[in-house]
Coordinates of C-alpha atoms and ligand atoms in Angstrom, one line a residue:
X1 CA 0.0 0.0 0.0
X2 CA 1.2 3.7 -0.6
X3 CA 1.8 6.0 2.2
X4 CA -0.9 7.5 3.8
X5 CA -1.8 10.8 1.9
X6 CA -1.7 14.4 4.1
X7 CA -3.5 17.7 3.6
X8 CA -1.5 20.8 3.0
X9 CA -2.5 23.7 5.3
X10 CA -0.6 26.9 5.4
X11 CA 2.5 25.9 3.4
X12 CA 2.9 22.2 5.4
X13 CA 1.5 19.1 4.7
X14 CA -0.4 17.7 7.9
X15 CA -2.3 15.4 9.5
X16 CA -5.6 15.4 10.6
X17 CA -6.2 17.3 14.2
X18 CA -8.5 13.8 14.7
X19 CA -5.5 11.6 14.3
X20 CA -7.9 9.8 11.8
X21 CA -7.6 8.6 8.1
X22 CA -10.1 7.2 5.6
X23 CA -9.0 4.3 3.0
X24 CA -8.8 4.9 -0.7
X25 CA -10.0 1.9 -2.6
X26 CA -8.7 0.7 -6.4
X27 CA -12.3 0.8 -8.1
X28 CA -10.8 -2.4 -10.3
X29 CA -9.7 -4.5 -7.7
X30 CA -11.7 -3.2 -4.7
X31 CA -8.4 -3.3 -2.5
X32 CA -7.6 -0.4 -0.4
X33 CA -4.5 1.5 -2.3
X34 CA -3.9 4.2 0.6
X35 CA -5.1 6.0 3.5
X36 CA -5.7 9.4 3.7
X37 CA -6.6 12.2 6.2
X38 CA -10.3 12.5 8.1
X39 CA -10.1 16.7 8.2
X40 CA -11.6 18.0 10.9
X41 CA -13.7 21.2 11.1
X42 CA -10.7 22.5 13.2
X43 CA -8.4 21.4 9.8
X44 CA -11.2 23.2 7.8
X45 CA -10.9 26.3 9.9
X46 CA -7.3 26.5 10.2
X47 CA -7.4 26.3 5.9
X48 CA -9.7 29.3 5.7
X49 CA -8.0 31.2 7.8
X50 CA -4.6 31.0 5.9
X51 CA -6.4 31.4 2.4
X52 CA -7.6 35.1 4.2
X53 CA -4.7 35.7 5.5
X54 CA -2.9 35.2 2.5
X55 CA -4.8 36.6 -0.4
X56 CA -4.3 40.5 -0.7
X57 CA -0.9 39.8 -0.9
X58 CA -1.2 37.3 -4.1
X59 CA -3.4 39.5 -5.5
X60 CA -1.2 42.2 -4.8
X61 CA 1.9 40.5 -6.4
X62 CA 0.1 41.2 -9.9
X63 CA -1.4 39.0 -12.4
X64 CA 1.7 38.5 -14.4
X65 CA 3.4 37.3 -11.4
X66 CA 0.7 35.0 -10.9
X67 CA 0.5 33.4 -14.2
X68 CA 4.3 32.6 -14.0
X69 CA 3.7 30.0 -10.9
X70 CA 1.1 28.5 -12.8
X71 CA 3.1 28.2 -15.9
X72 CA 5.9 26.2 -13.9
X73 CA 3.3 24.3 -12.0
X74 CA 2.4 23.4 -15.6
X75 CA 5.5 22.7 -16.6
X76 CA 6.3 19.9 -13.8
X77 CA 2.5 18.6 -14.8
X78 CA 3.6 18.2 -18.4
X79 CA 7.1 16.7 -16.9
X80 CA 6.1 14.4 -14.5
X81 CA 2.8 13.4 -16.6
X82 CA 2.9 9.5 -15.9
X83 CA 2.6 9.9 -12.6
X84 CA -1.2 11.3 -12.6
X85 CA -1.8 9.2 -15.0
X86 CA -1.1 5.8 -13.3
X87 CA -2.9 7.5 -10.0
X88 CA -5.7 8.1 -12.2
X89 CA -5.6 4.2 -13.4
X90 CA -5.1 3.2 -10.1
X91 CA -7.9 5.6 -8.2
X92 CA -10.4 5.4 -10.3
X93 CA -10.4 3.0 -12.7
X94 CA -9.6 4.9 -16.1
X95 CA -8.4 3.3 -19.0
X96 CA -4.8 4.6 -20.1
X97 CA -6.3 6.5 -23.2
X98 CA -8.7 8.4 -20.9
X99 CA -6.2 8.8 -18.1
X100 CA -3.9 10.5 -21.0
X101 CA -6.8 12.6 -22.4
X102 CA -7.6 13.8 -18.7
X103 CA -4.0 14.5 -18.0
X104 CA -3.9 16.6 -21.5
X105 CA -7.1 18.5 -20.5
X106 CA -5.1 19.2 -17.0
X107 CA -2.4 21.0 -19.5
X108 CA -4.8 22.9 -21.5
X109 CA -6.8 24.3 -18.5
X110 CA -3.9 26.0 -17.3
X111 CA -1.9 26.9 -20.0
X112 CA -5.4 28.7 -21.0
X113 CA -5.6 30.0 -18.0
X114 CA -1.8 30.8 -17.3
X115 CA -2.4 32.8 -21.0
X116 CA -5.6 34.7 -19.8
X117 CA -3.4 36.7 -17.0
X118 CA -2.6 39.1 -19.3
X119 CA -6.2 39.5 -20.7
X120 CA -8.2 40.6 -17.6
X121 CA -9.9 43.7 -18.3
X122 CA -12.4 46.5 -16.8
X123 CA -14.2 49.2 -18.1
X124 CA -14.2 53.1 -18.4
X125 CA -17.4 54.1 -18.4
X126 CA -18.4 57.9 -19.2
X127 CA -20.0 59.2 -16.1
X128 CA -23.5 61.8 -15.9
X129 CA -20.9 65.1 -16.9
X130 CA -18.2 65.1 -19.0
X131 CA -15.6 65.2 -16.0
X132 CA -16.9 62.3 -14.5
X133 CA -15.9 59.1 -15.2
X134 CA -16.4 55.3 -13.5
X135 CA -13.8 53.2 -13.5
X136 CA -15.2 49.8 -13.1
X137 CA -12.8 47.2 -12.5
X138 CA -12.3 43.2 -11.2
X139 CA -11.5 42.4 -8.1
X140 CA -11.0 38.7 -6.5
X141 CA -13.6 37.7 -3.7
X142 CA -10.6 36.4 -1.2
X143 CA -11.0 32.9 -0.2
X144 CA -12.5 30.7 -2.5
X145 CA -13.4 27.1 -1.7
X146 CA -13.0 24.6 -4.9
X147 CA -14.7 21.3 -4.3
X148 CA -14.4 18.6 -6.8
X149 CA -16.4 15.0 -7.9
X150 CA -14.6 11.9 -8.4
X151 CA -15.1 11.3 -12.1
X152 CA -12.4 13.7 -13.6
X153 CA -10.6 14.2 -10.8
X154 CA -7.8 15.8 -12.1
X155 CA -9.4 17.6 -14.7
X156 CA -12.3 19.8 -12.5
X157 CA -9.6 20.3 -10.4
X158 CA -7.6 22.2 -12.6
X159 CA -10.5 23.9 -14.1
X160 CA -11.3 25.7 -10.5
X161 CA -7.9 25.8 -9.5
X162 CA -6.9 27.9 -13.2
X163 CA -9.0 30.8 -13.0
X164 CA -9.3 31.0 -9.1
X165 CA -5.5 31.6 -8.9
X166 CA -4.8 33.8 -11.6
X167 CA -7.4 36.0 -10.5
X168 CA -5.9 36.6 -7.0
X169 CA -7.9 34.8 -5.0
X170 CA -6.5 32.3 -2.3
X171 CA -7.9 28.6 -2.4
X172 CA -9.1 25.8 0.3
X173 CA -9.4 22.7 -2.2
X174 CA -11.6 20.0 -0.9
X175 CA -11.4 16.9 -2.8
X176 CA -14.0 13.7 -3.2
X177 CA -13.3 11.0 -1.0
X178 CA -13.5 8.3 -3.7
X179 CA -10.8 10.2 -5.1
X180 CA -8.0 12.6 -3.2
X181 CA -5.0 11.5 -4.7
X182 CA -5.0 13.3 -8.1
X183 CA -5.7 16.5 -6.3
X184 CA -3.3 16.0 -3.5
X185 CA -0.4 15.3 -7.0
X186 CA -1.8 18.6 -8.4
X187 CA -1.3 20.6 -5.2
X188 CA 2.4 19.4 -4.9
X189 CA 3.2 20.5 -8.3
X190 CA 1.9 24.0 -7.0
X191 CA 4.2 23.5 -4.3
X192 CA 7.0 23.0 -6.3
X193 CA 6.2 25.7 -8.7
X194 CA 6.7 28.3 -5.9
X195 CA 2.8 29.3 -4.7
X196 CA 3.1 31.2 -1.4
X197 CA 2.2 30.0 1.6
X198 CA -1.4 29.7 2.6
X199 CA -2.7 30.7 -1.0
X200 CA -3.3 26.9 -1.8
X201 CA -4.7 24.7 0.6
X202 CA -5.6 21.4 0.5
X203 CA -8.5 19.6 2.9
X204 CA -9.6 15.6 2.6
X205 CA -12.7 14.1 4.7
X206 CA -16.0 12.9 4.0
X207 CA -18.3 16.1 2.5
X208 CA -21.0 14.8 4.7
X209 CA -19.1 15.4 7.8
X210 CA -17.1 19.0 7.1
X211 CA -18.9 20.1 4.2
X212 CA -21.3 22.2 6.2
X213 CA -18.5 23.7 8.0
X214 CA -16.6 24.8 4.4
X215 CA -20.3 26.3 2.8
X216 CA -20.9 28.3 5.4
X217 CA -17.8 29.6 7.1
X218 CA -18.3 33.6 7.1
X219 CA -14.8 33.9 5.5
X220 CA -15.9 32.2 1.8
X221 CA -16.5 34.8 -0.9
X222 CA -17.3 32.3 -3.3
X223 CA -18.0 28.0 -3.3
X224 CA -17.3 26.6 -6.6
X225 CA -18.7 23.5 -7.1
X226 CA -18.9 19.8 -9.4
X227 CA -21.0 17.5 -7.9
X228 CA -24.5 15.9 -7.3
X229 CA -27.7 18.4 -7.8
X230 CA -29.0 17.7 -4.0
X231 CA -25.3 18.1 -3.0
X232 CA -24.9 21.5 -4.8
X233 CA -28.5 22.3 -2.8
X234 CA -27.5 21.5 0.0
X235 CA -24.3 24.4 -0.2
X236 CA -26.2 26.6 -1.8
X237 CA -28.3 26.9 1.2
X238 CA -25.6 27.0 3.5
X239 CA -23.7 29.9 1.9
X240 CA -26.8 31.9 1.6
X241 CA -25.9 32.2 5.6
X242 CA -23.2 34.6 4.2
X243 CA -24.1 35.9 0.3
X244 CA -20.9 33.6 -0.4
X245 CA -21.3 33.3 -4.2
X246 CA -21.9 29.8 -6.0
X247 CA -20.8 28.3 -8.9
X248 CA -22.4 25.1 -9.1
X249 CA -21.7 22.2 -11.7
X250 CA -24.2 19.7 -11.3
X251 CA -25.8 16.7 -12.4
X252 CA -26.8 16.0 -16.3
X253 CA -29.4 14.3 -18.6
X254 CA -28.3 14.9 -21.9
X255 CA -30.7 13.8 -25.0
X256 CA -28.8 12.1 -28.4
X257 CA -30.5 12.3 -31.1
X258 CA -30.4 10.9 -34.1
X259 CA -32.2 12.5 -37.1
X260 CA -33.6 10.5 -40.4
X261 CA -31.2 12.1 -42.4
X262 CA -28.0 11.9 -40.0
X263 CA -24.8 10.9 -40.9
X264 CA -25.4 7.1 -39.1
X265 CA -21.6 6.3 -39.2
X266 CA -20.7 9.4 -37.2
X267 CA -23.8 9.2 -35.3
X268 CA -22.7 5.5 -33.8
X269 CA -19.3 6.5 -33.3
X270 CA -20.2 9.8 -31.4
X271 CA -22.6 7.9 -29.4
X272 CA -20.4 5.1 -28.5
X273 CA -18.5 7.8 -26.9
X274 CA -21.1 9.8 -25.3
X275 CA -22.2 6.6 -23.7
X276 CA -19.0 4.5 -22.7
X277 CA -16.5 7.6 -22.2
X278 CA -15.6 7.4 -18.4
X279 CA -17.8 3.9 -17.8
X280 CA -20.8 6.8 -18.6
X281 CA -19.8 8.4 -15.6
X282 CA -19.9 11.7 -17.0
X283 CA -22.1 14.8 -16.4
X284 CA -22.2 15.3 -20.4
X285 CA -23.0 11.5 -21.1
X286 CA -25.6 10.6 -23.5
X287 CA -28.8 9.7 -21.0
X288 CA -31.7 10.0 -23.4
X289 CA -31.4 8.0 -27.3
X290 CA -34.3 9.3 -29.4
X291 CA -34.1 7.5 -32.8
X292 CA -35.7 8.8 -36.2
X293 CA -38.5 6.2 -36.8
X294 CA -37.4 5.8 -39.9
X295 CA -33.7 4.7 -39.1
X296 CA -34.3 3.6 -35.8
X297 CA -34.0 -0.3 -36.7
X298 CA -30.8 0.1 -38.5
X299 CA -29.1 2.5 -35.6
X300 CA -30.0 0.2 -32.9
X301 CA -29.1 -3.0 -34.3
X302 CA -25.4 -1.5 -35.1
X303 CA -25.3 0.2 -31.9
X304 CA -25.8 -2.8 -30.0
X305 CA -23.5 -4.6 -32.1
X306 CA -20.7 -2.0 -31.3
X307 CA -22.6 -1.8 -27.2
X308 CA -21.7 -5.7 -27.1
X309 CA -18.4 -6.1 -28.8
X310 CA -16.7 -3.3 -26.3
X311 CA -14.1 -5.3 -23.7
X312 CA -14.7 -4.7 -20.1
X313 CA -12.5 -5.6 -17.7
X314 CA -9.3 -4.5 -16.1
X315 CA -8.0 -1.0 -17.2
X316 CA -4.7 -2.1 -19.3
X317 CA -6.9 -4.1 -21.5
X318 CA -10.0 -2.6 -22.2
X319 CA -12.3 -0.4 -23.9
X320 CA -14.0 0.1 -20.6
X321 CA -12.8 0.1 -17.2
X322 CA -15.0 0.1 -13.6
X323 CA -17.5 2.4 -12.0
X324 CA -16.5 4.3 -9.3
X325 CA -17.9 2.1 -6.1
X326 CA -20.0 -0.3 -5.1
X327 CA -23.1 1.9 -4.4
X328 CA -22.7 2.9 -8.5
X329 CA -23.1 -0.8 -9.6
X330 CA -26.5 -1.4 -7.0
X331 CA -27.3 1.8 -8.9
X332 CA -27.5 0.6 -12.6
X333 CA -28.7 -2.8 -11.2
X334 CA -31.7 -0.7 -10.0
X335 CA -32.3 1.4 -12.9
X336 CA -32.9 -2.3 -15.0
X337 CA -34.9 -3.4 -12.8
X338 CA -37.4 -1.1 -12.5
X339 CA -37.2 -0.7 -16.4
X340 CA -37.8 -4.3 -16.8
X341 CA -40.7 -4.1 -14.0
X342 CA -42.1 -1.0 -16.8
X343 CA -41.7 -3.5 -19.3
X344 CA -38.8 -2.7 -20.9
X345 CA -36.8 -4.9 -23.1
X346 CA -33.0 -5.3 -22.0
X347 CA -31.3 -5.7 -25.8
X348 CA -27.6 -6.0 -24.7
X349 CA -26.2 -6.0 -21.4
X350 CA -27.9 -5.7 -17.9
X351 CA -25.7 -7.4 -15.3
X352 CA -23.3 -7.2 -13.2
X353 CA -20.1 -8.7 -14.2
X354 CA -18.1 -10.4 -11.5
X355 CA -15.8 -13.8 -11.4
X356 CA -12.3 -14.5 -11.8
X357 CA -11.6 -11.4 -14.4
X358 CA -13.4 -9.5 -12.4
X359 CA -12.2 -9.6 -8.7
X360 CA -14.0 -7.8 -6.2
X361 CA -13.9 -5.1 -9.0
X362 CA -17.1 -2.7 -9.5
X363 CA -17.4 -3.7 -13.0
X364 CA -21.1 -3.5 -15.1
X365 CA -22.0 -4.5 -19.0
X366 CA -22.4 -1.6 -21.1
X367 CA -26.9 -2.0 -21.9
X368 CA -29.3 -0.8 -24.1
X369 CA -32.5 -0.7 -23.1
X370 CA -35.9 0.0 -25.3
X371 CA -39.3 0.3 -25.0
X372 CA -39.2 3.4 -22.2
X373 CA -41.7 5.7 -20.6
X374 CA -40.7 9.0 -21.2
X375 CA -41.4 9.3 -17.7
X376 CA -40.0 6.4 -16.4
X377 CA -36.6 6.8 -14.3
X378 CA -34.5 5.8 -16.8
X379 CA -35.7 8.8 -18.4
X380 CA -35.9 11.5 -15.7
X381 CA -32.9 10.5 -13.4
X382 CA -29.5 10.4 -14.1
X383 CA -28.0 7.2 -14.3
X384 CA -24.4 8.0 -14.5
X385 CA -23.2 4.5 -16.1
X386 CA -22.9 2.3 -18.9
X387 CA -26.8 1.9 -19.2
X388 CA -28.9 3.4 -22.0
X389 CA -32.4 3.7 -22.8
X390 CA -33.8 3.9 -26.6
X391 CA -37.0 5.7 -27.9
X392 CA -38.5 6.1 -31.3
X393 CA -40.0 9.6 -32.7
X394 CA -41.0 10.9 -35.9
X395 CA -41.9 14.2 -35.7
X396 CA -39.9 17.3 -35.0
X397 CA -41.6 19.4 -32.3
X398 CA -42.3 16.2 -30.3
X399 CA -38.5 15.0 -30.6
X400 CA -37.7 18.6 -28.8
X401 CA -40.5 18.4 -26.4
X402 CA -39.1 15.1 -25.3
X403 CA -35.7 16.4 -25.2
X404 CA -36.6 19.7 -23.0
X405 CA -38.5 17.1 -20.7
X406 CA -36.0 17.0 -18.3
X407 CA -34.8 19.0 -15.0
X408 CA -31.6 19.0 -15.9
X409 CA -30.1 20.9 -18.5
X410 CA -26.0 20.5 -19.2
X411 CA -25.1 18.9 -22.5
X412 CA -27.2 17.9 -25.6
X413 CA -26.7 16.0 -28.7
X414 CA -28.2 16.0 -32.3
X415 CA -27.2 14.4 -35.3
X416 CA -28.8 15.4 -38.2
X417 CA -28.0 16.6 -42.3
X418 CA -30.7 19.4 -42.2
X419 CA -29.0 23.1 -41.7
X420 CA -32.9 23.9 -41.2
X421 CA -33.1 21.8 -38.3
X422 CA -29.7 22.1 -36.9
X423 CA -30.5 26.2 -36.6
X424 CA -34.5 25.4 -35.0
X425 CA -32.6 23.1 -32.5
X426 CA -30.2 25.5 -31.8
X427 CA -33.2 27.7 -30.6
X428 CA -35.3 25.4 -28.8
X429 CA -33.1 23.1 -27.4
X430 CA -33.3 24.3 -23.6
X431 CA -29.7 23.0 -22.6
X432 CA -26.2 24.7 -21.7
X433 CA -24.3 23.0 -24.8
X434 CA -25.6 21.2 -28.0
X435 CA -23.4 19.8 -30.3
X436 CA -24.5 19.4 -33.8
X437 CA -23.0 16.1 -35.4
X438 CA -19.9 16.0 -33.5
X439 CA -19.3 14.7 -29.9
X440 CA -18.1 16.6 -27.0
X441 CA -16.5 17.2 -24.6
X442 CA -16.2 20.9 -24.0
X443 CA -13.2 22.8 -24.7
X444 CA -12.0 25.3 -22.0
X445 CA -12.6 28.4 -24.2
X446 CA -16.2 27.2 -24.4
X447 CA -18.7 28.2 -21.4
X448 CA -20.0 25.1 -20.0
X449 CA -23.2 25.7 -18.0
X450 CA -26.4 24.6 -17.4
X451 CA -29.9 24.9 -17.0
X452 CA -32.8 24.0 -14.3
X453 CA -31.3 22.0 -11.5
X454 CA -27.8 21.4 -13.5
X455 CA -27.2 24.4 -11.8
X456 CA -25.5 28.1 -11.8
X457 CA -23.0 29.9 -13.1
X458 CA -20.4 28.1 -15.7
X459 CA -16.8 27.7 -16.0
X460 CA -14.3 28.0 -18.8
X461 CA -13.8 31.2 -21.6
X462 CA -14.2 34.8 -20.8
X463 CA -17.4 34.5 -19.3
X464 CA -16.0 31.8 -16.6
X465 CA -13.0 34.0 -15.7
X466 CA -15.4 36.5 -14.6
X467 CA -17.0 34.6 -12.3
X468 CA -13.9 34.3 -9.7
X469 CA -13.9 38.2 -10.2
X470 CA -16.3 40.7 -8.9
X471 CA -16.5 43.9 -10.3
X472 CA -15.8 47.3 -8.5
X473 CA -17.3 50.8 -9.6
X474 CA -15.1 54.0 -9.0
X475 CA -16.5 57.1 -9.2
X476 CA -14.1 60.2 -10.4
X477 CA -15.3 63.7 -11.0
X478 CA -12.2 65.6 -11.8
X479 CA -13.9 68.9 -12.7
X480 CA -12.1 71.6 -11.3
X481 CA -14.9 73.0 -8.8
X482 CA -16.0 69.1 -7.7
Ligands
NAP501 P1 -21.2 14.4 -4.9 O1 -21.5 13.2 -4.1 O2 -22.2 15.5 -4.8 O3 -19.8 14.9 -4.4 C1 -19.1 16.1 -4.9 C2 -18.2 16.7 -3.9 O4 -19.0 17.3 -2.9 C3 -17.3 15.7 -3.2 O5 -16.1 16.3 -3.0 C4 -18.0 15.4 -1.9 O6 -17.2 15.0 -0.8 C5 -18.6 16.8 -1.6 N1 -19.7 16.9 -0.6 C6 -20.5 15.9 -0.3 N2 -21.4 16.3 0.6 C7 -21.1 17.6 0.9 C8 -21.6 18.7 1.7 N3 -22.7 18.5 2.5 N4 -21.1 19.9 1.6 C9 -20.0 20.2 0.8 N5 -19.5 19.2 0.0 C10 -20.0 18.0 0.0 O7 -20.9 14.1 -6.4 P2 -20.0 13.0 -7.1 O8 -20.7 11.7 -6.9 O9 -18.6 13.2 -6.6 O10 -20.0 13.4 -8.6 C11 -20.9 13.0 -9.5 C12 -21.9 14.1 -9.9 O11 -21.2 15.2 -10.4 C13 -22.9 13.7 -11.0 O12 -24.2 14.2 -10.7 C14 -22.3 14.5 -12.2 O13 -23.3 14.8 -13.2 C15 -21.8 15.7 -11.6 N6 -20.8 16.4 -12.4 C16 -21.2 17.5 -13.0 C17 -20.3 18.2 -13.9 C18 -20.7 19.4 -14.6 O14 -19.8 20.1 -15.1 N7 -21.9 19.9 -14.5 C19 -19.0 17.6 -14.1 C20 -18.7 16.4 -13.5 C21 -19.6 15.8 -12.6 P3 -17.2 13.4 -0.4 O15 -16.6 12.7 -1.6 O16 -16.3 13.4 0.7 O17 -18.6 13.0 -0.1

């Protein structure tokens, strides 16, 4: 087993004031890897108070400055590469070509990021006479708490960790328990690359136990958030207690679908992605397959031909690894079920796969599933796995009333020859990204966001820089009689 994993509070790397450490489990083997540290709301409070304490002073050292620590941070990333790669094998069960792709994303974040130092801007604005001016410009909100899901654990931690920094702000970086590791890796790069004392902190322990404590500790200016919907709820009501702002990145429902006249080749190949990327543990995963009627046999045959051939198993030597825990197989077990019980048909997959290539491993079939409800819970729910349900339509308005029928509102797919249609979808489509014929995911100079209970805010671009900033009006009057 690897040595136990510590927090890093106010330039040191510590151990819990409890004494007390959680295990780490390999998702493929279900064999505890490490142990690391139970943080206490005394930890949580002694991070918080160094991110204060430290952040007028980053955010005095200039932007410039900033970007240059992240730039060598990046540069011992890009170095030292393998590393997160094997810990995101190991941790959570990726298979090396996503655990490369991740790890590339990593890079792009903050090189994007490290790049958009010197293109923070404010605004002059012409005042009520012609010798008054406002001078509106951004400021950082102090101490921002970043707190990250397990199913790009590297990847969203960068994406909170890029803008936050550059924009001056200190950060207390709470990590998922199924997952600390990459984070802790990420941290110590920071380390290395010369971040000051107490501007980067990192806190482990179960959400459940010091989450409360981190949403609504008076000294947050702003939670940012990937996660579950009723987690993201459940901080968004506890930093009302102080106007902390949110970001909030939450769950996702996405529809795919697949027009008569669509490209079918590309369609299958986009799908097989947008289903199996990640084990389907993704917030942009295809959740919803609405077929053309009239090229719904031929889609579904093939894609259940390609559903079937895919190898699961062991990381090294598959096309798709584990889920994330044992709780996420029950999951998908129940989903069937109660499909089958709404008379359903199961047309690949549907079971748990376990014996000797399997271990104690949290491994399920990738499974197609037709003949849904549109309310069913296949439907409304998101399954967050390897299972997918199928639906017929044949007319246009009702394939985008289906599609909007949904609460959550991240990603969205349609495949389709018809510029017509591609530019009416674009309209209606009630969701924070569509993509047209291609598959995703989104690129950090894209704004991804959602709608309805997938939550507030959005991160990435322009638009996700100026969320970590708030913006501060001056008012001069330089007449000379005031
Ligand atoms: P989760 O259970 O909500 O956990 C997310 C984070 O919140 C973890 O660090 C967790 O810590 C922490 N947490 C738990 N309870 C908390 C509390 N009361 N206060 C503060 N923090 C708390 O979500 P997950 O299972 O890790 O991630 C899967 C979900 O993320 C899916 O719904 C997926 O759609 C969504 N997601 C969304 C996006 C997006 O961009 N929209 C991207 C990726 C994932 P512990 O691990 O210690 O419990």
């Amino acid at each position: 087993m690897e040595r136990d994993m510590m927090m890093y509070i106010r330039g040191k790397w510590v151990k819990s004031s409890s004494g007390k450490t959680l295990e780490k489990l390999n998702p493929s083997t279900g064999r505890t890897i490490r142990r690391f540290q139970a943080g206490t709301r005394e930890d949580v409070a002694r991070a918080i108070d160094a991110a204060q304490e430290s952040w007028e002073k980053w955010y005095a050292s200039g932007s410039v400055a900033r970007s240059k620590v992240m730039y060598r941070a990046l540069g011992l990333i890009s170095k030292h590469r393998n590393e997160l790669e094997r810990i995101l094998i190991t941790e959570n069960g990726k298979i090396p070509k996503e655990a490369r792709e991740e790890v590339d994303g990593v890079l792009d974040q903050l090189q994007y990021y490290a790049e958009f130092a010197r293109k923070i801007t404010g605004d002059l604005v012409e005042g009520d006479t012609n010798s008054r001016k406002i001078l509106q410009y951004l400021v950082p909100y102090g101490v921002v708490v970043a707190i990250t899901p397990w199913n790009f654990p590297a990847g969203m931690v960068a994406r909170k960790l890029g803008p936050a920094l550059i924009t001056g702000n200190s950060v207390v970086l709470k990590p998922s328990s199924d997952t600390p590791s990459s984070a802790a890796w990420i941290v110590d790069k920071f380390v290395q690359a010369g971040i000051p004392k107490g501007v980067l902190n990192l806190v482990t322990g179960k959400g459940s136990e010091i989450g409360d404590h981190i949403a609504s500790h008076r000294d947050v200016g702003l939670i940012t958030m990937t996660g579950s919907t009723s987690t993201g709820q459940r901080i968004m009501e506890k930093a009302a207690s102080n106007m902390s702002k949110v970001i909030l990145e939450l769950g996702g429902k996405a529809p795919f679908i697949v027009w008569k006249d669509a490209d079918l080749p590309s369609a299958l190949k986009a799908l097989v992605w947008a289903k199996y990327w990640n084990t389907g543990q993704s917030c942009i995963a295809a959740e919803r397959l609405y077929i053309h009627e009239d090229v719904y046999n031929t889609f579904i045959k093939k894609f259940a031909e390609l559903s079937k051939r895919l190898r699961v198993g062991n990381p090294a030597h598959s096309d798709m690894g584990p889920m994330i825990n044992s709780a996420a197989v029950s999951n998908m077990a129940r989903f069937v079920q109660d499909a089958i019980g709404d008379g359903a048909r199961v047309l690949v997959g549907g079971k748990r796969l376990s014996g000797k290539n399997f271990g104690e491993g949290y491994f399920y079939q990738p499974t197609l599933i037709d003949g849904i409800d549109q309310k069913s819970e296949l439907f409304q729910e998101e399954v967050f796995g390897p299972v997918l349900g199928a639906m017929g339509v044949s007319d246009e308005e009702e394939m985008i009333r289906l599609a909007n029928d949904s609460r959550y509102g991240l990603a969205s797919y349609l495949f389709t020859k018809d510029h017509g249609l591609m530019f009416r979808a674009a309209e209606a489509v009630r969701f924070g990204e569509l993509y047209i014929n291609m598959q995703g995911p989104e690129s950090t100079q894209g704004y991804h966001t959602g709608f309805r209970l997938t939550g507030q805010s959005g991160e990435g671009s322009k638009h996700g820089v100026s969320e970590y900033l708030k913006l501060k009006n001056v008012y001069f009057d330089y007449s000379k009689h005031g």
